[in-house]
Amino acid sequence: MPYDPSAFAPFAVTVDLVVLTVRRHALCALAVRRGESPFQGRWALPGGFVRPDEDLSQAAARELMEETGLCAHDPDAPAQANGAHLEQLATYGDPKRDPRMRVVSVAHLALAPDLPAPRAGGDAKSARWASVEDLLQQGGYGRDGEQAAPLAFDHAPILADGVERARSKIEYSSLATAFCPPEFTVGELRRVYEAVWGVALDPRNFHRKVTGTPGFLVPTGGTTTRQGGRPAQLFRAGGATLLNPPMLRPEV
Amino acid sequence: MPYDPSAFAPFAVTVDLVVLTVRRHALCALAVRRGESPFQGRWALPGGFVRPDEDLSQAAARELMEETGLCAHDPDAPAQANGAHLEQLATYGDPKRDPRMRVVSVAHLALAPDLPAPRAGGDAKSARWASVEDLLQQGGYGRDGEQAAPLAFDHAPILADGVERARSKIEYSSLATAFCPPEFTVGELRRVYEAVWGVALDPRNFHRKVTGTPGFLVPTGGTTTRQGGRPAQLFRAGGATLLNPPMLRPEV
DNA sequence: GTGTTTATCGTCAGGCAGACGACTATGATC
DNA sequence: GATCATAGTCGTCTGCCTGACGATAAACAC
């Protein structure tokens, strides 16, 4: 990395968060309403400036905590109570992406189990879970009939990238369990896959696949009937993080 | 993205390049020798500051051109003459990663066919292709007996991340062809996989797999005998970018 | 009890990968 | 020119995994 003082230019660096969860059989993302110009009143991804003394992942974890109360855990330490998966997604640095100044945003992807209503933090007027379908369908109408304005800044493509990352990553990793509570059933895990991929999966083949993959699921011994029907075994996420062979996403 | 002037802190933003190629059956990366402090005389990844008016990918493409003469092509437009694959890898922003100031580096990954000797650019004293094994094996001895000092800054983990990305991405994409000249044989493509993965592959099963995947390879009609033995058919990369089902990397 | 819902086990056929035999076409060597 | 070494290409066989789908089990609602 050559160092040429004449070439140095100051940038602002932010982290933006794509926080995904599964609610009511739909993949949802956390959106905050902007309280200031530009894009005042529009929905945006949560985020904020990186502080002078913190690492990028620290900044992302701090923002996640401020917005959701979730504690991010390391990719190394898997299942944890009240913890969300957090990983870096990509960095966006178009010179014109923020009209005020040159801002480079390091987007992060967080996957969380279904949560109570989010608490608004920082200068955002409010925060909510919105289906990614509504958020990405520009100019359309949301579920509640409200006109769905496109997300602020370049947050729509960032969200799309995050969703695509999540969709592909649950294929070959055990990441889908990050959308589940600490104990869950095979059916609940299947509904996660169905919501994220937007497809229907065969319950029998899915059951065979996930219970047959060593280290993916460990039975807790308990059962639950919270979904109705025959009681289902409860599982926790096992130590395995990589699925080999992967879970196959049905073709379009 | 809330805007709080009191929270704003200026950062320097750079791009660093992990440029990989396959030479003499080994995966090699481009390294430049640092001409200045800190880490003067040590090997480092090529890179430089992002200019005020350019996008991150533009900055990466410019650095790549300066260091190698290669023209990066879009991920959309696949095979191209004298073009290299270029994609964003990850961003590194530890507050202490550069002792001079707060620098956030957006690392990019470039894959190039075997090239003539690199030309040194910028303030780097020299540039060379070095096997990634030598570069990552800290404190060991390189192929030429030279003491292999660790890479400058945090470039060793960046290189490791780039290598891992390349290793996993050739599994499920046609990216391995980016290491090949415009026309190549199945055997040459197989040697790319073997060099990147560091394994031996069965020539017959590999041949069946790559020729049986629709859109991966298109025959040019020509043959070559540059590898010795029976003349081999020449191919170009086909339009397919995703391999489904993927090429399976043999287990360790 | 009957019906509904969900969970779980089994079966069967097709596809693909790994292991490996066989044959082909070139250059190198004697 | 015969032989050998080298690389490329085509087949075969077996085992595993997946998709499609039948069948059974265990709860709740009426």
mmCIF file of C-alpha atoms in Angstrom, chain B residues 13-175:
data_model
loop_
_atom_site.group_PDB
_atom_site.id
_atom_site.type_symbol
_atom_site.label_atom_id
_atom_site.label_comp_id
_atom_site.label_asym_id
_atom_site.label_seq_id
_atom_site.Cartn_x
_atom_site.Cartn_y
_atom_site.Cartn_z
ATOM 1 C CA VAL B 13 -9.723 4.491 2.308
ATOM 2 C CA THR B 14 -7.541 2.257 0.189
ATOM 3 C CA VAL B 15 -7.971 -0.711 -2.081
ATOM 4 C CA ASP B 16 -5.646 -3.680 -1.756
ATOM 5 C CA LEU B 17 -5.444 -6.367 -4.397
ATOM 6 C CA VAL B 18 -5.121 -10.090 -4.079
ATOM 7 C CA VAL B 19 -4.073 -10.966 -7.629
ATOM 8 C CA LEU B 20 -3.894 -14.701 -8.144
ATOM 9 C CA THR B 21 -2.563 -16.716 -11.031
ATOM 10 C CA VAL B 22 -1.363 -20.239 -11.655
ATOM 11 C CA ARG B 23 2.291 -20.620 -12.586
ATOM 12 C CA ARG B 24 4.215 -23.846 -12.825
ATOM 13 C CA HIS B 25 1.408 -25.826 -11.175
ATOM 14 C CA ALA B 26 1.350 -23.505 -8.160
ATOM 15 C CA LEU B 27 -1.087 -20.865 -7.036
ATOM 16 C CA CYS B 28 0.770 -17.564 -6.996
ATOM 17 C CA ALA B 29 -0.062 -14.071 -5.808
ATOM 18 C CA LEU B 30 1.308 -10.739 -6.856
ATOM 19 C CA ALA B 31 3.487 -9.141 -4.197
ATOM 20 C CA VAL B 32 5.234 -5.795 -4.228
ATOM 21 C CA ARG B 33 8.210 -4.816 -2.146
ATOM 22 C CA ARG B 34 7.543 -1.777 -0.006
ATOM 23 C CA GLY B 35 9.834 1.144 -0.652
ATOM 24 C CA GLU B 36 8.845 3.152 2.393
ATOM 25 C CA SER B 37 8.294 2.938 6.071
ATOM 26 C CA PRO B 38 6.492 1.278 7.711
ATOM 27 C CA PHE B 39 7.389 -2.281 6.724
ATOM 28 C CA GLN B 40 10.063 -0.925 4.374
ATOM 29 C CA GLY B 41 11.580 -3.709 2.321
ATOM 30 C CA ARG B 42 8.850 -6.153 3.211
ATOM 31 C CA TRP B 43 6.505 -7.745 0.712
ATOM 32 C CA ALA B 44 2.959 -6.487 0.580
ATOM 33 C CA LEU B 45 -0.140 -6.680 -1.545
ATOM 34 C CA PRO B 46 -0.427 -4.045 -4.249
ATOM 35 C CA GLY B 47 -2.876 -1.283 -3.524
ATOM 36 C CA GLY B 48 -3.366 2.410 -3.071
ATOM 37 C CA PHE B 49 -5.654 5.179 -2.017
ATOM 38 C CA VAL B 50 -9.103 5.570 -3.469
ATOM 39 C CA ARG B 51 -9.341 8.881 -5.257
ATOM 40 C CA PRO B 52 -12.037 11.359 -4.310
ATOM 41 C CA ASP B 53 -14.043 10.900 -7.472
ATOM 42 C CA GLU B 54 -13.784 7.208 -8.159
ATOM 43 C CA ASP B 55 -15.811 4.220 -7.102
ATOM 44 C CA LEU B 56 -14.220 1.366 -5.176
ATOM 45 C CA SER B 57 -14.327 -0.982 -8.136
ATOM 46 C CA GLN B 58 -12.847 1.707 -10.368
ATOM 47 C CA ALA B 59 -10.010 2.197 -7.912
ATOM 48 C CA ALA B 60 -9.369 -1.537 -7.854
ATOM 49 C CA ALA B 61 -9.413 -1.741 -11.636
ATOM 50 C CA ARG B 62 -7.024 1.194 -11.882
ATOM 51 C CA GLU B 63 -4.578 -0.363 -9.423
ATOM 52 C CA LEU B 64 -4.785 -3.657 -11.280
ATOM 53 C CA MET B 65 -4.003 -1.946 -14.530
ATOM 54 C CA GLU B 66 -1.096 -0.043 -13.008
ATOM 55 C CA GLU B 67 0.437 -3.157 -11.501
ATOM 56 C CA THR B 68 -0.177 -5.741 -14.181
ATOM 57 C CA GLY B 69 -1.478 -4.069 -17.311
ATOM 58 C CA LEU B 70 -4.556 -6.217 -17.003
ATOM 59 C CA CYS B 71 -7.929 -4.823 -17.911
ATOM 60 C CA ALA B 72 -10.589 -5.882 -15.475
ATOM 61 C CA HIS B 73 -13.849 -6.909 -17.011
ATOM 62 C CA ASP B 74 -17.251 -6.852 -15.470
ATOM 63 C CA PRO B 75 -18.560 -9.972 -13.825
ATOM 64 C CA ASP B 76 -21.333 -9.713 -16.405
ATOM 65 C CA ALA B 77 -19.124 -9.932 -19.453
ATOM 66 C CA PRO B 78 -17.273 -13.227 -19.045
ATOM 67 C CA ALA B 79 -14.358 -14.312 -21.206
ATOM 68 C CA GLN B 80 -12.366 -11.494 -22.714
ATOM 69 C CA ALA B 81 -8.924 -11.123 -24.158
ATOM 70 C CA ASN B 82 -6.317 -9.818 -21.752
ATOM 71 C CA GLY B 83 -8.981 -9.370 -19.123
ATOM 72 C CA ALA B 84 -8.967 -10.513 -15.554
ATOM 73 C CA HIS B 85 -11.770 -11.325 -13.210
ATOM 74 C CA LEU B 86 -12.108 -8.724 -10.470
ATOM 75 C CA GLU B 87 -14.439 -8.761 -7.496
ATOM 76 C CA GLN B 88 -14.641 -7.221 -4.102
ATOM 77 C CA LEU B 89 -13.323 -9.454 -1.360
ATOM 78 C CA ALA B 90 -13.808 -7.854 2.052
ATOM 79 C CA THR B 91 -12.982 -4.735 4.002
ATOM 80 C CA TYR B 92 -10.416 -4.509 6.760
ATOM 81 C CA GLY B 93 -10.569 -1.677 9.228
ATOM 82 C CA ASP B 94 -8.848 -2.557 12.474
ATOM 83 C CA PRO B 95 -7.905 0.749 14.096
ATOM 84 C CA LYS B 96 -4.308 -0.405 14.479
ATOM 85 C CA ARG B 97 -3.819 -2.034 11.110
ATOM 86 C CA ASP B 98 -1.750 0.917 9.874
ATOM 87 C CA PRO B 99 0.477 2.607 12.457
ATOM 88 C CA ARG B 100 0.343 5.955 10.661
ATOM 89 C CA MET B 101 -3.360 6.654 10.667
ATOM 90 C CA ARG B 102 -6.795 5.169 10.494
ATOM 91 C CA VAL B 103 -6.952 3.328 7.193
ATOM 92 C CA VAL B 104 -9.839 1.225 5.968
ATOM 93 C CA SER B 105 -8.868 -1.080 3.141
ATOM 94 C CA VAL B 106 -11.343 -2.549 0.707
ATOM 95 C CA ALA B 107 -9.623 -5.680 -0.539
ATOM 96 C CA HIS B 108 -10.375 -6.985 -4.003
ATOM 97 C CA LEU B 109 -9.688 -10.346 -5.572
ATOM 98 C CA ALA B 110 -8.374 -10.611 -9.112
ATOM 99 C CA LEU B 111 -7.832 -13.822 -11.052
ATOM 100 C CA ALA B 112 -5.536 -13.687 -14.042
ATOM 101 C CA PRO B 113 -4.049 -16.120 -16.549
ATOM 102 C CA ASP B 114 -0.328 -16.761 -16.400
ATOM 103 C CA LEU B 115 1.420 -13.566 -17.385
ATOM 104 C CA PRO B 116 4.872 -12.361 -18.198
ATOM 105 C CA ALA B 117 6.826 -10.826 -15.328
ATOM 106 C CA PRO B 118 4.896 -8.075 -13.610
ATOM 107 C CA ARG B 119 5.885 -4.490 -13.973
ATOM 108 C CA ALA B 120 6.531 -2.568 -10.833
ATOM 109 C CA GLY B 121 4.292 0.433 -10.433
ATOM 110 C CA GLY B 122 3.923 3.316 -8.068
ATOM 111 C CA ASP B 123 6.438 3.600 -5.287
ATOM 112 C CA ALA B 124 7.029 -0.130 -5.010
ATOM 113 C CA LYS B 125 10.646 -1.086 -5.499
ATOM 114 C CA SER B 126 9.742 -4.273 -7.292
ATOM 115 C CA ALA B 127 6.955 -6.724 -7.872
ATOM 116 C CA ARG B 128 6.913 -10.458 -8.317
ATOM 117 C CA TRP B 129 4.749 -13.524 -8.400
ATOM 118 C CA ALA B 130 5.225 -15.586 -5.275
ATOM 119 C CA SER B 131 3.583 -18.862 -4.396
ATOM 120 C CA VAL B 132 0.869 -18.281 -1.836
ATOM 121 C CA GLU B 133 2.310 -21.144 0.142
ATOM 122 C CA ASP B 134 5.552 -19.230 0.566
ATOM 123 C CA LEU B 135 3.792 -15.968 1.295
ATOM 124 C CA LEU B 136 1.535 -17.420 3.949
ATOM 125 C CA GLN B 137 4.058 -19.655 5.636
ATOM 126 C CA GLN B 138 5.325 -17.044 8.038
ATOM 127 C CA GLY B 139 8.953 -17.186 9.023
ATOM 128 C CA GLY B 140 9.640 -20.081 6.690
ATOM 129 C CA TYR B 141 11.896 -20.148 3.670
ATOM 130 C CA GLY B 142 10.693 -19.481 0.174
ATOM 131 C CA ARG B 143 11.378 -21.620 -2.852
ATOM 132 C CA ASP B 144 14.564 -19.726 -3.628
ATOM 133 C CA GLY B 145 15.930 -20.128 -0.134
ATOM 134 C CA GLU B 146 15.204 -16.547 0.768
ATOM 135 C CA GLN B 147 13.905 -15.926 4.248
ATOM 136 C CA ALA B 148 10.212 -15.332 3.852
ATOM 137 C CA ALA B 149 9.272 -12.460 6.118
ATOM 138 C CA PRO B 150 5.569 -12.184 6.836
ATOM 139 C CA LEU B 151 3.618 -9.837 4.626
ATOM 140 C CA ALA B 152 3.291 -6.214 5.705
ATOM 141 C CA PHE B 153 0.304 -4.885 7.648
ATOM 142 C CA ASP B 154 -2.547 -7.396 7.869
ATOM 143 C CA HIS B 155 -1.936 -8.541 4.325
ATOM 144 C CA ALA B 156 -1.364 -12.172 5.277
ATOM 145 C CA PRO B 157 -4.939 -12.743 6.485
ATOM 146 C CA ILE B 158 -6.228 -10.717 3.535
ATOM 147 C CA LEU B 159 -4.331 -12.982 1.158
ATOM 148 C CA ALA B 160 -5.584 -16.025 3.032
ATOM 149 C CA ASP B 161 -9.159 -14.793 2.680
ATOM 150 C CA GLY B 162 -8.645 -14.221 -1.034
ATOM 151 C CA VAL B 163 -7.206 -17.676 -1.548
ATOM 152 C CA GLU B 164 -10.060 -19.225 0.367
ATOM 153 C CA ARG B 165 -12.561 -17.281 -1.720
ATOM 154 C CA ALA B 166 -10.943 -18.492 -4.922
ATOM 155 C CA ARG B 167 -10.786 -22.077 -3.669
ATOM 156 C CA SER B 168 -14.441 -22.182 -2.790
ATOM 157 C CA LYS B 169 -15.678 -20.172 -5.742
ATOM 158 C CA ILE B 170 -14.246 -22.431 -8.430
ATOM 159 C CA GLU B 171 -16.359 -25.168 -6.914
ATOM 160 C CA TYR B 172 -19.656 -23.750 -7.995
ATOM 161 C CA SER B 173 -18.730 -21.306 -10.753
ATOM 162 C CA SER B 174 -16.806 -21.299 -13.978
ATOM 163 C CA LEU B 175 -14.261 -18.915 -12.456
#
